[in-house]
Short mmCIF file of C-alpha atoms in Angstrom, two decimals:
data_model
loop_
_atom_site.label_atom_id
_atom_site.label_comp_id
_atom_site.label_asym_id
_atom_site.label_seq_id
_atom_site.Cartn_x
_atom_site.Cartn_y
_atom_site.Cartn_z
CA MET A 9 -11.47 26.11 -10.11
CA THR A 10 -12.71 26.91 -13.60
CA GLU A 11 -16.20 26.11 -14.78
CA ASN A 12 -16.67 22.52 -15.93
CA LYS A 13 -16.70 22.62 -19.74
CA PHE A 14 -17.23 18.88 -20.27
CA LYS A 15 -20.81 17.80 -20.79
CA GLY A 16 -22.80 14.73 -21.71
CA GLY A 17 -22.78 13.18 -25.16
CA ASN A 18 -24.34 10.37 -27.14
CA CYS A 19 -23.05 6.81 -27.52
CA MET A 20 -22.75 6.43 -31.30
CA ASN A 21 -23.44 3.13 -33.00
CA LYS A 22 -20.21 2.70 -34.98
CA LYS A 23 -17.00 0.70 -34.91
CA ILE A 24 -14.76 2.29 -32.32
CA ARG A 25 -11.36 3.62 -33.37
CA TYR A 26 -8.60 3.49 -30.79
CA SER A 27 -5.32 5.18 -30.03
CA VAL A 28 -2.85 3.76 -27.51
CA LEU A 29 -0.42 6.22 -25.95
CA GLY A 30 2.68 4.45 -24.65
CA ALA A 31 4.59 1.50 -26.10
CA GLY A 32 5.68 -0.28 -22.94
CA ASN A 33 4.59 -3.77 -21.88
CA GLY A 34 0.95 -2.84 -21.32
CA GLY A 35 0.69 -0.55 -24.33
CA ILE A 36 2.05 -3.13 -26.76
CA ALA A 37 -0.25 -5.82 -25.33
CA ILE A 38 -3.36 -3.62 -25.46
CA ALA A 39 -2.62 -2.24 -28.93
CA GLY A 40 -1.84 -5.70 -30.30
CA TYR A 41 -5.02 -7.20 -28.84
CA ILE A 42 -7.24 -4.39 -30.14
CA ALA A 43 -5.77 -4.80 -33.61
CA MET A 44 -6.07 -8.60 -33.42
CA LYS A 45 -9.80 -8.16 -32.74
CA GLY A 46 -10.13 -6.25 -36.01
CA TYR A 47 -10.32 -2.69 -34.74
CA GLU A 48 -8.38 0.29 -36.05
CA VAL A 49 -5.69 1.35 -33.59
CA ASN A 50 -2.91 3.92 -33.63
CA LEU A 51 0.14 3.53 -31.38
CA TYR A 52 2.09 6.52 -30.03
CA ASN A 53 5.38 6.61 -28.18
CA ARG A 54 7.32 9.70 -27.17
CA THR A 55 10.67 8.15 -28.16
CA GLU A 56 10.70 7.16 -31.82
CA GLU A 57 13.70 4.87 -31.35
CA ASN A 58 11.63 2.55 -29.16
CA ILE A 59 8.97 2.02 -31.84
CA MET A 60 11.19 1.94 -34.93
CA SER A 61 10.66 -1.80 -35.48
CA LEU A 62 6.89 -1.25 -35.40
CA ILE A 63 7.11 1.73 -37.75
CA LYS A 64 8.90 -0.53 -40.23
CA ASN A 65 6.59 -3.49 -39.65
CA PRO A 66 3.38 -2.49 -37.76
CA ILE A 67 2.41 -6.00 -36.65
CA ILE A 68 2.34 -7.06 -32.99
CA HIS A 69 2.60 -10.76 -32.15
CA LEU A 70 0.90 -11.94 -28.94
CA THR A 71 1.92 -15.13 -27.14
CA GLY A 72 0.88 -16.82 -23.91
CA GLU A 73 -2.71 -16.77 -22.73
CA ILE A 74 -3.65 -14.88 -25.91
CA GLU A 75 -2.19 -16.09 -29.19
CA GLY A 76 -2.36 -14.14 -32.43
CA CYS A 77 -1.21 -10.98 -34.15
CA GLY A 78 -2.64 -7.61 -35.02
CA ARG A 79 -1.73 -5.02 -37.63
CA LEU A 80 -1.65 -1.43 -36.37
CA ASN A 81 -3.21 1.37 -38.41
CA LYS A 82 -0.49 3.88 -37.53
CA VAL A 83 2.68 3.99 -35.41
CA THR A 84 4.01 7.45 -34.62
CA ASP A 85 5.83 9.76 -32.22
CA ASN A 86 3.42 12.56 -33.19
CA ILE A 87 0.73 12.71 -30.53
CA ARG A 88 -1.68 14.75 -32.66
CA GLU A 89 -1.56 12.17 -35.45
CA ALA A 90 -2.08 9.40 -32.94
CA ILE A 91 -5.33 10.70 -31.45
CA GLU A 92 -6.80 12.42 -34.50
CA ASN A 93 -10.20 10.99 -35.52
CA THR A 94 -10.11 8.31 -32.82
CA ASP A 95 -12.83 7.57 -30.27
CA ILE A 96 -11.01 5.94 -27.36
CA ILE A 97 -7.60 7.12 -26.15
CA MET A 98 -5.99 4.36 -24.07
CA VAL A 99 -3.19 5.89 -21.99
CA THR A 100 -0.68 3.22 -20.99
CA VAL A 101 2.32 5.34 -20.01
CA PRO A 102 3.57 5.21 -16.39
CA ALA A 103 1.56 7.49 -14.11
CA VAL A 104 4.44 9.97 -13.89
CA GLY A 105 3.73 10.66 -17.58
CA HIS A 106 0.04 11.46 -17.14
CA LYS A 107 0.76 15.16 -16.75
CA PHE A 108 2.83 15.24 -19.95
CA ILE A 109 0.20 13.30 -21.90
CA SER A 110 -2.74 15.40 -20.71
CA GLN A 111 -0.99 18.68 -21.45
CA ASN A 112 0.10 17.55 -24.92
CA ILE A 113 -3.21 16.04 -26.08
CA ALA A 114 -5.37 18.86 -24.72
CA PRO A 115 -5.07 21.19 -27.77
CA TYR A 116 -6.03 18.35 -30.15
CA LEU A 117 -8.88 16.69 -28.29
CA GLU A 118 -12.17 16.31 -30.14
CA ASP A 119 -15.75 16.17 -28.87
CA GLU A 120 -16.94 12.74 -27.69
CA GLN A 121 -13.43 11.37 -27.21
CA ILE A 122 -12.88 9.20 -24.15
CA ILE A 123 -9.55 9.03 -22.34
CA ILE A 124 -8.89 5.88 -20.29
CA LEU A 125 -5.88 5.64 -17.99
CA ASN A 126 -4.58 2.06 -17.83
CA PRO A 127 -4.22 2.31 -14.88
CA GLY A 128 -4.76 5.65 -13.15
CA ARG A 129 -2.81 4.60 -10.03
CA THR A 130 -4.00 6.99 -7.27
CA GLY A 131 -5.57 10.25 -8.41
CA GLY A 132 -4.67 9.85 -12.09
CA ALA A 133 -8.06 10.77 -13.52
CA LEU A 134 -8.32 13.77 -11.21
CA GLU A 135 -4.89 14.99 -12.31
CA VAL A 136 -5.58 14.52 -16.03
CA TYR A 137 -9.08 16.02 -15.81
CA GLU A 138 -7.77 19.10 -14.02
CA ASN A 139 -4.91 19.57 -16.50
CA ILE A 140 -7.28 19.41 -19.47
CA ARG A 141 -9.86 21.74 -17.91
CA ASN A 142 -7.18 24.36 -17.23
CA SER A 143 -5.68 24.06 -20.71
CA GLU A 144 -6.48 25.48 -24.12
CA CYS A 145 -8.73 22.52 -24.89
CA THR A 146 -11.59 23.57 -27.15
CA ALA A 147 -13.51 20.28 -27.06
CA GLN A 148 -16.69 20.55 -24.99
CA ASP A 149 -17.42 16.85 -24.49
CA VAL A 150 -14.43 14.82 -23.27
CA VAL A 151 -14.57 12.07 -20.64
CA VAL A 152 -11.61 11.05 -18.50
CA ALA A 153 -11.73 7.55 -16.99
CA GLU A 154 -9.31 5.40 -15.07
CA ALA A 155 -8.92 1.66 -14.66
CA GLN A 156 -8.08 0.34 -11.21
CA SER A 157 -5.33 -1.88 -12.64
CA LEU A 158 -3.65 -2.87 -15.88
CA ILE A 159 -5.74 -5.60 -17.45
CA TYR A 160 -2.77 -7.84 -18.34
CA ALA A 161 0.20 -9.36 -16.59
CA CYS A 162 2.54 -9.13 -19.57
CA ARG A 163 6.10 -8.55 -20.77
CA ILE A 164 7.62 -7.52 -24.09
CA THR A 165 9.69 -10.51 -25.24
CA GLY A 166 11.21 -9.23 -28.47
CA ASN A 167 10.79 -6.86 -31.38
CA ASN A 168 7.05 -6.57 -32.07
CA GLU A 169 6.25 -9.37 -29.62
CA VAL A 170 4.60 -9.42 -26.20
CA HIS A 171 3.82 -12.34 -23.89
CA ILE A 172 0.57 -12.21 -21.91
CA PHE A 173 0.92 -14.34 -18.80
CA LYS A 174 -2.62 -13.77 -17.58
CA SER A 175 -5.62 -11.49 -18.07
CA LYS A 176 -7.46 -10.23 -15.02
CA LYS A 177 -11.00 -11.54 -14.64
CA GLU A 178 -12.37 -8.17 -13.54
CA VAL A 179 -11.01 -4.62 -13.48
CA SER A 180 -13.07 -1.78 -12.05
CA LEU A 181 -13.32 1.46 -13.99
CA SER A 182 -14.84 4.86 -13.35
CA ALA A 183 -15.15 8.08 -15.29
CA ILE A 184 -15.30 11.78 -14.59
CA PRO A 185 -18.17 12.49 -14.59
CA ALA A 186 -19.30 9.21 -13.04
CA SER A 187 -22.61 9.47 -14.92
CA ARG A 188 -20.63 8.48 -18.04
CA THR A 189 -19.02 5.34 -16.59
CA GLU A 190 -21.58 2.91 -18.04
CA GLU A 191 -21.25 4.54 -21.44
CA VAL A 192 -17.47 4.13 -21.40
CA ILE A 193 -17.74 0.47 -20.42
CA SER A 194 -20.39 -0.23 -23.07
CA LYS A 195 -18.14 1.21 -25.78
CA ILE A 196 -15.10 -0.89 -24.91
CA SER A 197 -16.92 -4.05 -23.82
CA PRO A 198 -16.87 -5.72 -27.27
CA ILE A 199 -13.09 -5.98 -26.81
CA PHE A 200 -12.57 -5.71 -23.06
CA SER A 201 -15.41 -7.47 -21.27
CA GLN A 202 -13.51 -7.50 -17.96
CA PHE A 203 -14.25 -3.89 -17.05
CA ILE A 204 -16.90 -3.33 -14.37
CA PRO A 205 -18.20 0.00 -13.03
CA ALA A 206 -16.95 1.63 -9.84
CA LYS A 207 -18.86 4.38 -8.03
CA ASP A 208 -16.25 7.03 -8.75
CA VAL A 209 -12.54 7.53 -9.34
CA MET A 210 -11.80 7.63 -5.62
CA GLU A 211 -12.89 3.99 -5.51
CA THR A 212 -10.58 2.98 -8.37
CA SER A 213 -7.75 5.08 -6.91
CA LEU A 214 -7.90 3.52 -3.46
CA ASN A 215 -8.26 0.02 -4.87
CA ASN A 216 -4.83 0.55 -6.45
CA PHE A 217 -3.13 -2.75 -5.66
CA GLY A 218 -0.01 -1.84 -7.60
CA ALA A 219 0.77 0.47 -4.68
CA ILE A 220 0.79 -2.58 -2.45
CA PHE A 221 2.54 -5.14 -4.67
CA HIS A 222 5.19 -3.04 -6.43
CA PRO A 223 7.35 -0.70 -4.29
CA ALA A 224 7.76 -2.76 -1.10
CA PRO A 225 8.95 -6.03 -2.69
CA THR A 226 11.32 -4.04 -4.92
CA LEU A 227 12.90 -2.08 -2.09
CA LEU A 228 13.02 -5.03 0.30
CA ASN A 229 14.82 -7.07 -2.37
CA SER A 230 17.00 -4.20 -3.59
CA GLY A 231 20.27 -5.94 -2.71
CA HIS A 232 19.48 -8.94 -4.92
CA ILE A 233 18.23 -6.69 -7.71
CA GLU A 234 21.36 -4.51 -7.71
CA ARG A 235 23.61 -7.58 -7.78
CA GLY A 236 21.81 -8.74 -10.89
CA ILE A 237 20.34 -11.84 -9.28
CA THR A 238 17.28 -12.87 -11.29
CA PHE A 239 14.34 -14.30 -9.36
CA ASP A 240 10.59 -14.65 -9.72
CA TYR A 241 9.53 -11.22 -8.57
CA TYR A 242 6.36 -12.19 -6.75
CA THR A 243 6.70 -15.82 -5.74
CA GLU A 244 10.34 -15.54 -4.60
CA GLY A 245 10.49 -11.83 -3.80
CA ILE A 246 7.48 -11.95 -1.48
CA THR A 247 8.67 -14.11 1.40
CA PRO A 248 6.55 -14.62 4.56
CA SER A 249 8.10 -11.55 6.25
CA VAL A 250 7.72 -9.37 3.16
CA GLY A 251 4.15 -10.65 2.91
CA ARG A 252 3.43 -9.55 6.49
CA PHE A 253 4.80 -6.08 5.74
CA ILE A 254 2.65 -5.79 2.62
CA GLU A 255 -0.42 -6.83 4.62
CA ARG A 256 0.30 -3.96 7.04
CA MET A 257 0.52 -1.49 4.14
CA ASP A 258 -2.71 -2.91 2.78
CA LYS A 259 -4.45 -2.45 6.13
CA GLU A 260 -3.50 1.24 6.08
CA ARG A 261 -4.87 1.60 2.55
CA MET A 262 -8.17 0.05 3.64
CA GLU A 263 -8.38 2.41 6.64
CA ILE A 264 -8.23 5.37 4.26
CA ALA A 265 -10.92 3.84 2.05
CA ASP A 266 -13.13 3.06 5.06
CA LYS A 267 -12.88 6.66 6.28
CA LEU A 268 -14.16 7.77 2.87
CA ASN A 269 -16.93 5.12 2.74
CA ILE A 270 -15.27 3.48 -0.27
CA ASP A 271 -15.91 -0.15 -1.11
CA THR A 272 -12.66 -2.07 -1.01
CA MET A 273 -11.18 -5.47 -0.30
CA SER A 274 -7.89 -6.76 1.01
CA ALA A 275 -5.02 -7.48 -1.36
CA LYS A 276 -5.38 -11.17 -0.46
CA ASP A 277 -9.06 -11.18 -1.42
CA TRP A 278 -8.23 -9.24 -4.60
CA LEU A 279 -5.85 -12.02 -5.65
CA TYR A 280 -8.74 -14.45 -5.35
CA GLU A 281 -11.26 -12.22 -7.14
CA THR A 282 -8.82 -11.37 -9.93
CA TYR A 283 -6.88 -14.59 -10.44
CA GLY A 284 -8.72 -17.22 -8.39
CA SER A 285 -5.70 -17.53 -6.08
CA LYS A 286 -6.46 -18.75 -2.54
CA GLY A 287 -4.50 -18.74 0.70
CA ASP A 288 -4.73 -18.17 4.44
CA THR A 289 -2.27 -15.28 4.19
CA LEU A 290 -1.24 -12.89 1.44
CA TYR A 291 2.03 -14.82 1.13
CA ASP A 292 0.10 -18.05 0.55
CA ALA A 293 -2.17 -16.43 -2.04
CA VAL A 294 0.83 -15.05 -3.95
CA GLN A 295 2.51 -18.47 -3.99
CA ASN A 296 -0.69 -20.04 -5.33
CA ASN A 297 -1.18 -17.49 -8.12
CA PRO A 298 -0.37 -19.02 -11.55
CA ALA A 299 -0.35 -15.57 -13.13
CA TYR A 300 2.79 -14.68 -11.18
CA LYS A 301 4.78 -17.73 -12.23
CA GLY A 302 7.67 -16.70 -14.45
CA LEU A 303 7.34 -12.95 -13.92
CA LYS A 304 10.97 -12.06 -13.32
CA SER A 305 12.49 -9.42 -11.09
CA PRO A 306 13.58 -6.07 -12.56
CA LYS A 307 17.13 -5.70 -13.83
CA GLY A 308 17.80 -2.61 -11.75
CA LEU A 309 16.22 -0.09 -9.40
CA ASN A 310 15.57 2.56 -12.04
CA ILE A 311 12.07 1.25 -12.66
CA ARG A 312 8.46 2.34 -12.47
CA TYR A 313 7.84 0.20 -9.37
CA ILE A 314 9.69 2.96 -7.52
CA TYR A 315 9.63 6.04 -9.76
CA GLU A 316 5.93 5.64 -10.64
CA ASP A 317 4.30 3.82 -7.75
CA VAL A 318 5.86 5.84 -4.95
CA PRO A 319 5.00 9.39 -6.13
CA CYS A 320 1.77 8.46 -7.94
CA SER A 321 0.38 5.78 -5.61
CA LEU A 322 1.85 5.89 -2.10
CA VAL A 323 2.36 9.66 -1.78
CA PRO A 324 -1.29 10.49 -2.57
CA MET A 325 -2.46 7.76 -0.18
CA SER A 326 -0.25 9.08 2.60
CA SER A 327 -1.20 12.69 1.85
CA LEU A 328 -4.90 11.85 1.94
CA ALA A 329 -4.41 9.87 5.15
CA LYS A 330 -2.82 12.85 6.86
CA GLN A 331 -5.77 15.03 5.88
CA LEU A 332 -8.09 12.38 7.38
CA ASP A 333 -5.99 12.03 10.57
CA ILE A 334 -4.98 8.45 9.78
CA GLU A 335 -1.49 7.18 10.57
CA THR A 336 0.30 5.21 7.82
CA PRO A 337 3.72 4.17 9.20
CA ALA A 338 4.23 1.25 6.81
CA ILE A 339 3.36 3.27 3.70
CA ASP A 340 5.43 6.22 4.93
CA SER A 341 8.44 4.00 5.60
CA ILE A 342 8.49 2.85 1.98
CA ILE A 343 8.28 6.46 0.78
CA VAL A 344 11.19 7.46 3.03
CA LEU A 345 13.26 4.41 2.07
CA SER A 346 12.72 5.07 -1.63
CA GLU A 347 13.77 8.71 -1.21
CA ILE A 348 16.96 7.71 0.61
CA ILE A 349 17.90 5.07 -1.97
CA THR A 350 17.12 7.21 -5.04
CA GLY A 351 17.97 10.68 -3.75
CA LYS A 352 14.59 11.88 -5.02
CA ASN A 353 12.09 14.00 -3.11
CA PHE A 354 8.96 12.05 -3.94
CA TRP A 355 6.86 14.18 -1.61
CA GLU A 356 7.76 17.21 -3.69
CA GLU A 357 7.29 15.42 -7.02
CA GLY A 358 4.28 13.31 -6.10
CA ARG A 359 0.52 13.67 -6.15
CA THR A 360 -0.49 15.39 -2.93
CA VAL A 361 -4.03 16.37 -1.97
CA LYS A 362 -3.14 19.93 -2.95
CA LYS A 363 -2.10 18.93 -6.46
CA LEU A 364 -5.22 16.79 -6.89
CA GLY A 365 -7.55 19.59 -5.78
CA LEU A 366 -8.58 17.69 -2.64
CA GLU A 367 -6.90 19.84 0.00
CA GLY A 368 -9.23 20.81 2.81
CA LEU A 369 -12.20 18.87 1.44
CA ASP A 370 -14.31 16.57 3.59
CA LYS A 371 -15.43 13.16 2.35
CA PHE A 372 -18.66 14.50 0.83
CA GLN A 373 -16.82 17.19 -1.10
CA ILE A 374 -14.15 14.71 -2.23
CA HIS A 375 -16.75 12.33 -3.67
CA HIS A 376 -18.66 15.16 -5.33
CA LEU A 377 -15.51 16.37 -7.07
CA ALA A 378 -14.65 12.80 -8.11
CA ARG A 379 -18.15 12.16 -9.49
CA THR A 380 -18.87 15.48 -11.20
CA GLY A 381 -15.55 17.23 -11.71
CA LYS A 382 -16.89 20.22 -9.78
CA LEU A 383 -16.27 21.54 -6.30
CA LEU A 384 -19.23 21.39 -3.92
CA ASP A 385 -20.08 24.55 -2.01
CA ASN A 386 -22.95 22.95 -0.11
CA LYS A 387 -22.67 19.26 0.80
CA GLU A 388 -26.38 18.85 1.54
CA GLY A 389 -27.84 15.85 -0.20
CA VAL A 390 -24.54 14.34 -1.29
CA VAL A 391 -24.03 10.74 -0.21
CA ALA A 392 -20.52 9.24 -0.14
#
């Protein structure tokens, strides 16, 4: 591993300038909200065709829980133009695009810029940090952070319009290095007050509830989805039996976190903490969650709930579990099922411990890498 070339910087007292990379549901919602709050924000998307309406008229209309509109400073398919002279780079592309984004922004990064993955899924910040460190990046002071989840439950509803069903009450966030986490949160808190600090990016990665709520309901409802039957994805797609399966997956996730001394909670408790949704079982809590009302099922199986969440959420969890001698039959069954249905080798494509730089490390070394960005030769004095 190369020498860590990122180092501490100062929190400047100025109005923060943002760039948002990715014009999907989350990207449009985040960019529109930032602009609505009066901040300068650039929006980037790799495919120009998908942002043409915003290039012609750079105003995003927000409906639902948040009502208003925001005018974007710049809309472009040129990634250098998007991040130039900005302070916060909000990455909202699916996790499978994190490698592409990190490799393409690396030559243009500037000192004191902060990259935030919204969300990182599992191992996102580690992957991006490693890609940038091993690139031709000349900036000496860049922070990579990841959010545990996307802050909004939202959907694009038309040209230049996004509907926000619900904002999460709290979303944990951590940076590499972890000593910069509070600084990152303080910079974005005037807009996004929901972010709270996590100990390190292993904590945000293993509190990845998208891994629990996305792939299994999609695959276990694949027949309905392929026939074009529209249903409420969560409240109708998660039946009592599907709920029990998800709880088993969630138990395996918590076993991994426990082995690494990571603070976590069950998916059922997360629904309460995030949305105020109560229930004796996960199924009950889902049914009682107002944020999930009206969120429709996907229109096909070629979606990020499989192609993102399996290789970038479940594969790294399963890979880490194997290194820790933990069995994950429920998680593994979803990986296998998704590979059979799609014909993809997600184990080959996905984030394994080897790709994340975690192979062969014990829990002390894993946390040290997550908190400092450096490998630990001697684990003495490091507390997980």
